[in-house]
mmCIF file of C-alpha atoms in Angstrom:
data_model
loop_
_atom_site.group_PDB
_atom_site.id
_atom_site.type_symbol
_atom_site.label_atom_id
_atom_site.label_comp_id
_atom_site.label_asym_id
_atom_site.label_seq_id
_atom_site.Cartn_x
_atom_site.Cartn_y
_atom_site.Cartn_z
ATOM 1 C CA MET A 1 4.310 1.839 46.435
ATOM 2 C CA SER A 2 1.424 -0.236 44.291
ATOM 3 C CA GLN A 3 4.273 -2.658 41.780
ATOM 4 C CA PHE A 4 2.944 -4.777 39.132
ATOM 5 C CA THR A 5 4.910 -5.987 35.928
ATOM 6 C CA PHE A 6 4.034 -5.106 32.232
ATOM 7 C CA THR A 7 4.782 -7.430 29.070
ATOM 8 C CA SER A 8 4.650 -6.311 24.967
ATOM 9 C CA GLU A 9 5.745 -7.820 22.649
ATOM 10 C CA SER A 10 6.938 -6.906 19.024
ATOM 11 C CA VAL A 11 8.083 -9.183 15.582
ATOM 12 C CA SER A 12 10.209 -8.417 12.453
ATOM 13 C CA GLU A 13 9.388 -7.835 9.362
ATOM 14 C CA GLY A 14 9.803 -11.221 8.258
ATOM 15 C CA HIS A 15 7.480 -12.279 10.380
ATOM 16 C CA PRO A 16 4.003 -13.513 7.982
ATOM 17 C CA ASP A 17 2.269 -11.466 9.085
ATOM 18 C CA LYS A 18 4.176 -8.390 8.438
ATOM 19 C CA VAL A 19 5.313 -9.370 5.393
ATOM 20 C CA CYS A 20 1.754 -9.469 4.349
ATOM 21 C CA ASP A 21 1.082 -6.334 5.863
ATOM 22 C CA TYR A 22 4.249 -4.815 3.777
ATOM 23 C CA ILE A 23 3.313 -5.796 0.846
ATOM 24 C CA SER A 24 -0.116 -4.757 1.172
ATOM 25 C CA ASP A 25 1.538 -1.180 1.678
ATOM 26 C CA SER A 26 3.774 -1.467 -1.224
ATOM 27 C CA VAL A 27 0.389 -1.734 -3.608
ATOM 28 C CA LEU A 28 -0.534 1.307 -1.104
ATOM 29 C CA ASP A 29 2.233 3.580 -1.654
ATOM 30 C CA ALA A 30 2.734 2.131 -5.943
ATOM 31 C CA CYS A 31 -0.939 3.877 -6.352
ATOM 32 C CA PHE A 32 -0.127 6.934 -4.410
ATOM 33 C CA GLU A 33 2.732 7.541 -6.642
ATOM 34 C CA GLN A 34 1.044 7.967 -9.518
ATOM 35 C CA ASP A 35 -2.760 9.060 -8.187
ATOM 36 C CA ALA A 36 -3.340 10.476 -4.683
ATOM 37 C CA HIS A 37 -6.589 10.188 -5.108
ATOM 38 C CA SER A 38 -5.851 6.057 -5.366
ATOM 39 C CA ARG A 39 -9.217 4.677 -3.134
ATOM 40 C CA VAL A 40 -7.297 1.416 -1.719
ATOM 41 C CA ALA A 41 -8.345 -1.785 0.509
ATOM 42 C CA CYS A 42 -5.147 -4.180 0.126
ATOM 43 C CA GLU A 43 -5.250 -7.316 2.213
ATOM 44 C CA THR A 44 -2.471 -9.821 1.677
ATOM 45 C CA LEU A 45 -2.105 -13.641 2.451
ATOM 46 C CA VAL A 46 0.460 -16.151 2.505
ATOM 47 C CA LYS A 47 1.473 -19.302 2.919
ATOM 48 C CA SER A 48 3.841 -21.901 1.553
ATOM 49 C CA ASP A 49 4.988 -20.819 -2.312
ATOM 50 C CA HIS A 50 1.439 -18.957 -2.386
ATOM 51 C CA VAL A 51 1.324 -14.597 -2.092
ATOM 52 C CA VAL A 52 -2.831 -13.637 -2.509
ATOM 53 C CA LEU A 53 -3.744 -10.247 -3.079
ATOM 54 C CA ALA A 54 -7.421 -9.423 -2.153
ATOM 55 C CA GLY A 55 -9.851 -6.158 -1.892
ATOM 56 C CA GLU A 56 -10.719 -3.684 -3.997
ATOM 57 C CA ILE A 57 -8.801 -0.727 -5.345
ATOM 58 C CA THR A 58 -9.787 2.207 -7.606
ATOM 59 C CA THR A 59 -7.324 4.010 -9.087
ATOM 60 C CA ASN A 60 -5.635 5.525 -12.482
ATOM 61 C CA ALA A 61 -2.772 4.236 -11.354
ATOM 62 C CA HIS A 62 -1.354 1.507 -13.644
ATOM 63 C CA ILE A 63 0.152 -1.369 -10.893
ATOM 64 C CA ASP A 64 2.367 -4.588 -11.381
ATOM 65 C CA PHE A 65 1.172 -6.566 -8.719
ATOM 66 C CA ASP A 66 3.571 -8.910 -9.358
ATOM 67 C CA ARG A 67 6.460 -6.619 -9.582
ATOM 68 C CA ILE A 68 5.742 -4.543 -6.874
ATOM 69 C CA VAL A 69 5.002 -7.876 -4.450
ATOM 70 C CA ARG A 70 8.504 -9.530 -5.747
ATOM 71 C CA GLN A 71 10.127 -7.039 -5.004
ATOM 72 C CA ALA A 72 8.302 -6.400 -1.375
ATOM 73 C CA VAL A 73 9.788 -10.267 -0.707
ATOM 74 C CA GLN A 74 12.965 -9.660 -1.892
ATOM 75 C CA GLU A 75 13.654 -6.224 0.951
ATOM 76 C CA ILE A 76 12.105 -8.299 4.082
ATOM 77 C CA GLY A 77 15.399 -11.097 2.897
ATOM 78 C CA TYR A 78 13.179 -14.107 2.039
ATOM 79 C CA CYS A 79 15.142 -15.258 -1.335
ATOM 80 C CA ASP A 80 16.750 -18.529 -0.578
ATOM 81 C CA ARG A 81 14.868 -20.738 -3.682
ATOM 82 C CA SER A 82 15.491 -24.102 -1.600
ATOM 83 C CA GLU A 83 13.214 -22.714 0.812
ATOM 84 C CA PRO A 84 9.539 -22.571 -0.571
ATOM 85 C CA PHE A 85 8.599 -18.578 -0.098
ATOM 86 C CA CYS A 86 11.292 -17.015 -2.268
ATOM 87 C CA ASP A 87 10.967 -13.837 -3.968
ATOM 88 C CA THR A 88 11.340 -15.486 -7.571
ATOM 89 C CA THR A 89 9.594 -18.526 -7.402
ATOM 90 C CA LEU A 90 5.929 -17.443 -5.585
ATOM 91 C CA LYS A 91 3.356 -18.130 -7.128
ATOM 92 C CA LEU A 92 0.697 -14.959 -7.267
ATOM 93 C CA ILE A 93 -3.286 -14.648 -6.915
ATOM 94 C CA SER A 94 -4.943 -11.424 -6.871
ATOM 95 C CA LEU A 95 -8.392 -11.052 -6.261
ATOM 96 C CA ILE A 96 -8.582 -7.287 -6.487
ATOM 97 C CA THR A 97 -11.828 -5.356 -7.696
ATOM 98 C CA LYS A 98 -12.932 -1.404 -6.986
ATOM 99 C CA GLN A 99 -14.003 0.199 -4.380
ATOM 100 C CA SER A 100 -17.586 -0.265 -4.085
ATOM 101 C CA ASN A 101 -19.592 2.780 -5.459
ATOM 102 C CA GLU A 102 -22.046 3.407 -2.434
ATOM 103 C CA ILE A 103 -18.421 3.611 0.190
ATOM 104 C CA SER A 104 -17.592 6.361 -2.451
ATOM 105 C CA GLN A 105 -20.616 8.846 -2.185
ATOM 106 C CA GLY A 106 -20.173 8.593 0.834
ATOM 107 C CA VAL A 107 -16.053 9.098 0.754
ATOM 108 C CA THR A 108 -15.700 11.910 -1.546
ATOM 109 C CA ALA A 109 -16.736 15.941 -0.774
ATOM 110 C CA GLU A 110 -18.833 16.351 -3.896
ATOM 111 C CA THR A 111 -22.100 13.764 -3.211
ATOM 112 C CA SER A 112 -21.145 12.950 0.808
ATOM 113 C CA GLN A 113 -25.201 13.435 2.164
ATOM 114 C CA SER A 114 -22.925 15.904 5.172
ATOM 115 C CA GLY A 115 -21.480 18.220 1.996
ATOM 116 C CA ASP A 116 -17.672 17.383 2.756
ATOM 117 C CA GLN A 117 -15.205 13.976 2.722
ATOM 118 C CA GLY A 118 -16.924 11.338 5.123
ATOM 119 C CA ALA A 119 -15.064 8.786 7.252
ATOM 120 C CA GLY A 120 -14.546 5.567 5.035
ATOM 121 C CA ASP A 121 -16.344 3.699 7.295
ATOM 122 C CA GLN A 122 -17.831 3.920 11.026
ATOM 123 C CA GLY A 123 -15.356 2.837 14.104
ATOM 124 C CA ILE A 124 -13.536 3.688 16.358
ATOM 125 C CA MET A 125 -10.086 5.474 16.740
ATOM 126 C CA PHE A 126 -7.450 5.298 19.879
ATOM 127 C CA GLY A 127 -4.160 7.224 20.828
ATOM 128 C CA TYR A 128 -2.181 7.773 23.717
ATOM 129 C CA ALA A 129 0.757 9.537 24.739
ATOM 130 C CA THR A 130 2.661 8.731 27.653
ATOM 131 C CA ASP A 131 6.168 11.276 29.246
ATOM 132 C CA GLU A 132 7.645 8.023 30.788
ATOM 133 C CA SER A 133 10.097 7.224 27.310
ATOM 134 C CA ASP A 134 11.775 9.566 24.848
ATOM 135 C CA GLU A 135 9.864 8.351 21.995
ATOM 136 C CA MET A 136 6.546 8.637 24.338
ATOM 137 C CA MET A 137 5.922 4.963 24.148
ATOM 138 C CA PRO A 138 5.243 2.702 26.532
ATOM 139 C CA LEU A 139 8.160 1.803 27.022
ATOM 140 C CA PRO A 140 7.400 -2.054 27.011
ATOM 141 C CA ILE A 141 6.886 -1.638 23.179
ATOM 142 C CA VAL A 142 9.785 0.081 22.435
ATOM 143 C CA LEU A 143 12.264 -2.695 24.182
ATOM 144 C CA ALA A 144 10.546 -4.803 22.713
ATOM 145 C CA HIS A 145 10.743 -3.422 19.082
ATOM 146 C CA LYS A 146 14.208 -1.653 19.333
ATOM 147 C CA LEU A 147 15.406 -6.394 19.718
ATOM 148 C CA THR A 148 13.286 -7.286 16.387
ATOM 149 C CA TYR A 149 14.570 -4.179 14.393
ATOM 150 C CA GLY A 150 18.344 -4.946 15.683
ATOM 151 C CA LEU A 151 17.730 -8.656 15.117
ATOM 152 C CA ALA A 152 16.860 -7.507 10.836
ATOM 153 C CA GLN A 153 19.366 -4.723 11.111
ATOM 154 C CA ASP A 154 22.793 -7.718 12.289
ATOM 155 C CA ARG A 155 21.040 -9.804 9.435
ATOM 156 C CA LYS A 156 20.868 -7.033 6.609
ATOM 157 C CA ALA A 157 24.158 -6.074 7.390
ATOM 158 C CA ASN A 158 25.612 -10.087 7.822
ATOM 159 C CA LYS A 159 26.988 -8.926 11.005
ATOM 160 C CA VAL A 160 25.632 -12.273 11.768
ATOM 161 C CA THR A 161 24.900 -14.658 9.025
ATOM 162 C CA PHE A 162 23.416 -17.432 10.837
ATOM 163 C CA LEU A 163 20.199 -14.448 11.528
ATOM 164 C CA ARG A 164 16.728 -15.128 9.254
ATOM 165 C CA PRO A 165 14.035 -12.357 8.529
ATOM 166 C CA ASP A 166 11.561 -14.228 11.273
ATOM 167 C CA SER A 167 11.483 -13.429 14.667
ATOM 168 C CA LYS A 168 9.521 -12.635 17.384
ATOM 169 C CA SER A 169 10.193 -10.207 21.040
ATOM 170 C CA GLN A 170 8.879 -9.764 23.940
ATOM 171 C CA VAL A 171 9.950 -7.330 26.590
ATOM 172 C CA SER A 172 8.667 -7.741 30.582
ATOM 173 C CA VAL A 173 9.148 -4.597 32.577
ATOM 174 C CA VAL A 174 8.448 -4.036 36.428
ATOM 175 C CA TYR A 175 6.833 -0.942 37.266
ATOM 176 C CA GLU A 176 6.310 1.055 40.553
ATOM 177 C CA ASN A 177 3.944 4.197 41.061
ATOM 178 C CA ASN A 178 3.601 3.362 37.177
ATOM 179 C CA GLU A 179 6.915 4.059 36.967
ATOM 180 C CA PRO A 180 9.048 1.818 34.924
ATOM 181 C CA LYS A 181 11.627 0.813 36.740
ATOM 182 C CA TYR A 182 13.493 -2.271 35.963
ATOM 183 C CA VAL A 183 12.931 -4.649 34.095
ATOM 184 C CA SER A 184 12.477 -8.419 33.992
ATOM 185 C CA ALA A 185 12.720 -11.275 31.464
ATOM 186 C CA ILE A 186 12.830 -11.090 28.266
ATOM 187 C CA VAL A 187 12.151 -13.609 25.395
ATOM 188 C CA VAL A 188 13.958 -13.434 22.110
ATOM 189 C CA SER A 189 12.877 -15.740 19.722
ATOM 190 C CA THR A 190 14.831 -16.006 15.678
ATOM 191 C CA GLN A 191 14.694 -17.905 12.354
ATOM 192 C CA HIS A 192 18.161 -19.025 12.064
ATOM 193 C CA SER A 193 20.184 -21.028 9.354
ATOM 194 C CA ARG A 194 21.054 -25.435 10.361
ATOM 195 C CA GLN A 195 24.847 -24.254 11.268
ATOM 196 C CA ALA A 196 23.625 -22.418 14.019
ATOM 197 C CA ASP A 197 22.831 -23.606 17.229
ATOM 198 C CA GLN A 198 20.899 -22.338 20.792
ATOM 199 C CA LYS A 199 23.810 -21.626 22.707
ATOM 200 C CA GLN A 200 25.636 -19.794 20.059
ATOM 201 C CA ILE A 201 21.987 -17.701 18.776
ATOM 202 C CA THR A 202 22.101 -17.345 23.026
ATOM 203 C CA GLU A 203 25.421 -15.810 24.035
ATOM 204 C CA TYR A 204 25.353 -13.713 20.647
ATOM 205 C CA VAL A 205 21.331 -12.195 22.372
ATOM 206 C CA ARG A 206 22.931 -12.068 26.115
ATOM 207 C CA GLU A 207 26.921 -10.316 24.935
ATOM 208 C CA ASP A 208 25.440 -8.377 21.654
ATOM 209 C CA LEU A 209 22.779 -7.757 21.194
ATOM 210 C CA GLY A 210 20.747 -7.025 24.080
ATOM 211 C CA PRO A 211 23.523 -4.282 25.676
ATOM 212 C CA ARG A 212 23.837 -2.554 22.483
ATOM 213 C CA VAL A 213 19.992 -2.725 21.962
ATOM 214 C CA LEU A 214 18.352 -1.792 25.227
ATOM 215 C CA GLY A 215 21.176 0.452 26.391
ATOM 216 C CA LYS A 216 20.989 1.132 30.621
ATOM 217 C CA TRP A 217 17.692 -1.418 30.427
ATOM 218 C CA TRP A 218 19.602 -4.117 29.374
ATOM 219 C CA SER A 219 20.292 -5.930 33.020
ATOM 220 C CA VAL A 220 22.353 -8.928 32.949
ATOM 221 C CA ASP A 221 20.192 -10.519 35.843
ATOM 222 C CA ALA A 222 16.690 -10.496 34.214
ATOM 223 C CA PRO A 223 16.555 -13.465 32.911
ATOM 224 C CA LEU A 224 16.726 -13.900 29.290
ATOM 225 C CA PHE A 225 14.489 -17.147 27.237
ATOM 226 C CA VAL A 226 15.817 -17.053 23.801
ATOM 227 C CA ASN A 227 14.359 -19.820 21.363
ATOM 228 C CA PRO A 228 12.652 -21.703 23.743
ATOM 229 C CA THR A 229 11.513 -24.338 22.204
ATOM 230 C CA GLY A 230 15.448 -24.686 21.347
ATOM 231 C CA SER A 231 15.384 -24.301 17.414
ATOM 232 C CA PHE A 232 13.521 -22.032 15.560
ATOM 233 C CA ILE A 233 15.119 -23.543 11.701
ATOM 234 C CA HIS A 234 11.525 -23.914 9.872
ATOM 235 C CA GLY A 235 10.475 -20.325 9.850
ATOM 236 C CA GLY A 236 8.137 -16.884 7.385
ATOM 237 C CA PRO A 237 5.154 -18.410 5.571
ATOM 238 C CA SER A 238 7.072 -21.531 4.547
ATOM 239 C CA ALA A 239 5.992 -22.347 7.204
ATOM 240 C CA ASP A 240 2.668 -20.235 8.940
ATOM 241 C CA ALA A 241 0.324 -18.558 7.651
ATOM 242 C CA GLY A 242 0.480 -14.823 7.309
ATOM 243 C CA VAL A 243 -2.583 -12.405 6.812
ATOM 244 C CA THR A 244 -3.074 -8.556 6.559
ATOM 245 C CA GLY A 245 -3.586 -6.810 9.568
ATOM 246 C CA ARG A 246 -3.018 -9.380 12.771
ATOM 247 C CA LYS A 247 -0.413 -7.300 14.566
ATOM 248 C CA ILE A 248 -2.083 -4.787 15.582
ATOM 249 C CA ILE A 249 -1.005 -4.694 19.332
ATOM 250 C CA VAL A 250 1.922 -5.071 17.938
ATOM 251 C CA ASP A 251 1.667 -2.053 15.553
ATOM 252 C CA SER A 252 0.495 0.166 18.080
ATOM 253 C CA TYR A 253 0.613 0.228 21.897
ATOM 254 C CA GLY A 254 2.111 -2.791 22.564
ATOM 255 C CA GLY A 255 -1.739 -3.631 24.956
ATOM 256 C CA TRP A 256 -0.524 -1.412 26.861
ATOM 257 C CA GLY A 257 -2.878 2.307 24.998
ATOM 258 C CA ARG A 258 -6.624 1.340 23.879
ATOM 259 C CA HIS A 259 -6.876 -0.170 20.330
ATOM 260 C CA GLY A 260 -10.459 0.164 17.966
ATOM 261 C CA GLY A 261 -9.995 -2.777 16.324
ATOM 262 C CA GLY A 262 -9.361 -1.229 12.924
ATOM 263 C CA ALA A 263 -5.423 -2.078 11.185
ATOM 264 C CA PHE A 264 -3.463 0.254 8.856
ATOM 265 C CA SER A 265 -1.937 -1.921 6.451
ATOM 266 C CA GLY A 266 -3.279 -2.098 3.246
ATOM 267 C CA LYS A 267 -5.207 1.840 3.377
ATOM 268 C CA ASP A 268 -5.485 4.376 2.413
ATOM 269 C CA PRO A 269 -5.729 7.566 4.301
ATOM 270 C CA SER A 270 -9.849 8.378 3.182
ATOM 271 C CA LYS A 271 -9.992 5.301 6.230
ATOM 272 C CA VAL A 272 -10.195 6.322 9.681
ATOM 273 C CA ASP A 273 -8.447 3.193 10.911
ATOM 274 C CA ARG A 274 -5.239 4.178 9.798
ATOM 275 C CA SER A 275 -5.900 7.684 9.657
ATOM 276 C CA SER A 276 -8.059 9.325 12.766
ATOM 277 C CA ALA A 277 -5.315 6.693 15.019
ATOM 278 C CA TYR A 278 -2.279 8.373 13.084
ATOM 279 C CA PHE A 279 -4.197 11.984 14.352
ATOM 280 C CA CYS A 280 -5.831 10.515 18.147
ATOM 281 C CA ARG A 281 -1.340 9.781 18.244
ATOM 282 C CA TYR A 282 -0.226 12.909 17.254
ATOM 283 C CA VAL A 283 -3.175 15.211 19.591
ATOM 284 C CA ALA A 284 -2.090 12.421 22.430
ATOM 285 C CA ARG A 285 1.504 13.483 22.237
ATOM 286 C CA GLN A 286 0.211 17.089 22.459
ATOM 287 C CA VAL A 287 -1.736 17.392 25.151
ATOM 288 C CA VAL A 288 1.582 15.835 26.814
ATOM 289 C CA GLY A 289 4.099 17.082 25.742
ATOM 290 C CA ALA A 290 1.865 20.957 26.723
ATOM 291 C CA GLY A 291 2.348 19.781 30.241
ATOM 292 C CA LEU A 292 -1.548 19.282 30.354
ATOM 293 C CA ALA A 293 -0.894 15.746 31.786
ATOM 294 C CA LYS A 294 1.497 12.679 32.231
ATOM 295 C CA LYS A 295 -0.678 9.865 29.979
ATOM 296 C CA ALA A 296 -3.413 11.067 27.796
ATOM 297 C CA GLU A 297 -5.095 8.860 25.076
ATOM 298 C CA ILE A 298 -8.030 10.375 22.876
ATOM 299 C CA GLN A 299 -10.780 8.117 21.224
ATOM 300 C CA VAL A 300 -13.081 9.105 18.733
ATOM 301 C CA GLY A 301 -15.781 7.371 17.094
ATOM 302 C CA TYR A 302 -17.347 7.987 13.306
ATOM 303 C CA ALA A 303 -20.032 7.212 11.352
ATOM 304 C CA ILE A 304 -19.614 6.127 8.389
ATOM 305 C CA GLY A 305 -19.952 8.877 5.286
ATOM 306 C CA MET A 306 -20.022 11.918 7.622
ATOM 307 C CA ALA A 307 -17.273 14.044 8.853
ATOM 308 C CA LYS A 308 -17.328 14.722 11.814
ATOM 309 C CA PRO A 309 -17.188 12.287 14.531
ATOM 310 C CA VAL A 310 -19.991 11.368 16.430
ATOM 311 C CA SER A 311 -17.334 11.873 19.593
ATOM 312 C CA VAL A 312 -14.445 12.141 20.685
ATOM 313 C CA LYS A 313 -13.275 11.500 24.438
ATOM 314 C CA VAL A 314 -9.978 13.288 26.078
ATOM 315 C CA ASP A 315 -8.619 10.581 29.695
ATOM 316 C CA THR A 316 -5.397 11.741 31.359
ATOM 317 C CA PHE A 317 -5.809 8.717 33.924
ATOM 318 C CA GLY A 318 -5.217 11.253 36.820
ATOM 319 C CA THR A 319 -1.615 13.006 35.956
ATOM 320 C CA GLY A 320 -3.399 16.054 34.851
ATOM 321 C CA ASP A 321 -6.723 17.583 34.280
ATOM 322 C CA GLU A 322 -8.820 16.444 32.574
ATOM 323 C CA HIS A 323 -10.914 18.881 31.917
ATOM 324 C CA LEU A 324 -8.555 21.204 31.285
ATOM 325 C CA ALA A 325 -7.479 18.914 28.187
ATOM 326 C CA ALA A 326 -10.441 17.363 26.729
ATOM 327 C CA GLU A 327 -11.185 21.850 26.728
ATOM 328 C CA TYR A 328 -8.110 21.765 24.479
ATOM 329 C CA VAL A 329 -8.735 19.445 22.339
ATOM 330 C CA MET A 330 -11.721 20.334 21.375
ATOM 331 C CA GLU A 331 -10.875 24.329 20.490
ATOM 332 C CA THR A 332 -7.137 23.195 18.519
ATOM 333 C CA PHE A 333 -7.857 20.029 16.676
ATOM 334 C CA ASP A 334 -10.752 18.985 13.766
ATOM 335 C CA PHE A 335 -11.481 15.767 13.394
ATOM 336 C CA ARG A 336 -12.615 15.681 10.270
ATOM 337 C CA PRO A 337 -11.212 13.257 7.866
ATOM 338 C CA ARG A 338 -10.063 16.288 5.288
ATOM 339 C CA ALA A 339 -8.330 18.220 8.383
ATOM 340 C CA ILE A 340 -6.652 15.563 8.862
ATOM 341 C CA ILE A 341 -5.459 14.386 5.644
ATOM 342 C CA GLU A 342 -4.659 18.020 5.253
ATOM 343 C CA LYS A 343 -3.428 18.688 8.648
ATOM 344 C CA LEU A 344 -0.362 15.123 8.183
ATOM 345 C CA ASP A 345 -0.009 15.191 4.738
ATOM 346 C CA LEU A 346 -0.730 11.369 4.198
ATOM 347 C CA LEU A 347 -1.630 11.532 0.369
ATOM 348 C CA ARG A 348 1.839 10.318 0.070
ATOM 349 C CA PRO A 349 3.898 7.180 -0.541
ATOM 350 C CA ILE A 350 5.129 6.978 2.610
ATOM 351 C CA TYR A 351 3.150 3.684 3.514
ATOM 352 C CA ARG A 352 5.858 1.210 3.635
ATOM 353 C CA THR A 353 8.503 3.345 5.960
ATOM 354 C CA THR A 354 5.231 2.311 8.134
ATOM 355 C CA THR A 355 4.934 -1.118 8.043
ATOM 356 C CA ASN A 356 7.714 -2.301 10.507
ATOM 357 C CA TYR A 357 8.332 -2.147 13.928
ATOM 358 C CA GLY A 358 5.630 -0.111 15.146
ATOM 359 C CA HIS A 359 3.452 2.588 13.449
ATOM 360 C CA PHE A 360 4.401 5.226 16.807
ATOM 361 C CA GLY A 361 7.155 6.463 18.820
ATOM 362 C CA ARG A 362 9.344 6.549 15.343
ATOM 363 C CA THR A 363 10.633 9.916 14.219
ATOM 364 C CA GLY A 364 10.071 10.764 10.305
ATOM 365 C CA LEU A 365 6.451 10.333 10.242
ATOM 366 C CA PRO A 366 3.929 12.671 10.017
ATOM 367 C CA TRP A 367 2.652 12.593 13.573
ATOM 368 C CA GLU A 368 5.706 12.232 15.460
ATOM 369 C CA THR A 369 7.294 15.809 14.707
ATOM 370 C CA PRO A 370 8.292 17.363 17.472
ATOM 371 C CA VAL A 371 5.503 18.690 20.032
ATOM 372 C CA ALA A 372 5.376 22.429 19.342
ATOM 373 C CA VAL A 373 2.450 23.838 21.819
ATOM 374 C CA ALA A 374 2.247 25.786 24.616
ATOM 375 C CA ALA A 375 -0.544 25.161 27.400
ATOM 376 C CA LYS A 376 -3.179 26.740 28.289
#
């Protein structure tokens, strides 16, 4: 019997990097609300009382960056005027220019050398799916997200008054013969008020949060580490710098499925870093859902300005007929950027809903629609 332990982490919406992702996606959605053909690549940096926006945006929308940034920060929960990072007192620096004409001519169908909408950049994208969880995701990242999402929900509902926005979790799962068997360790670090102590927070996680959100995967026997440094009062952008796109493994498969390196947040779907990664996940779900494999990974490579990918690879990790799966993928799915955008209906302001607790494995996202295919 083969046995190993795999660990994944999650971070909450109040983590400095996730604050940046949410601001960037809020800017993207604001553009799409007025102009569905906006080209957006928005990066954010936060530290202390400053927010810096940088990137390239070409749009007919009229965007109030100051309002969008403050609203996003308020929604996350940084509203304490005694802290450096606060929605009403932060200072905004905007360094936004327009998209390069040379990139635009390759992406726009009428001017591209391929005669079709080309990829917004070169790069490789991956999508992964597995039958080991209802979400068709690796179990460790599913459980880690449940903990951070639970912390955020309890905080926003004022159920637990000592919780603050910044938090992280980590879950280790023991596998036997590639099947998840039990949780072997849990780490929860949550920002808190000065009035709360480690004992009180640990009791909340052990007696309430953990059993409630992890369900059958909760075990009183698994080692539990809560705020292992002893306290976590000073957090969020007041304490640490954040940058868009630094949590790509949290955003995807928790380290289990491979990642091409491109971040998602702040990018419109002409950027295949985002849209093709979503589509690869969609295709991988179809392969597993069709019964062609228990696990599937799709890799696609693009050249900037070209519509058709330079490569498509299907890997079933020995859990299915790889040749049949590859044949099914190549015959069924169109990986051109325009086709992906149309298939998933991506020219909509949906991106703020993707930012936190994983871009995959959550209901309501077009690439997570129920599998409706039949195996060949």
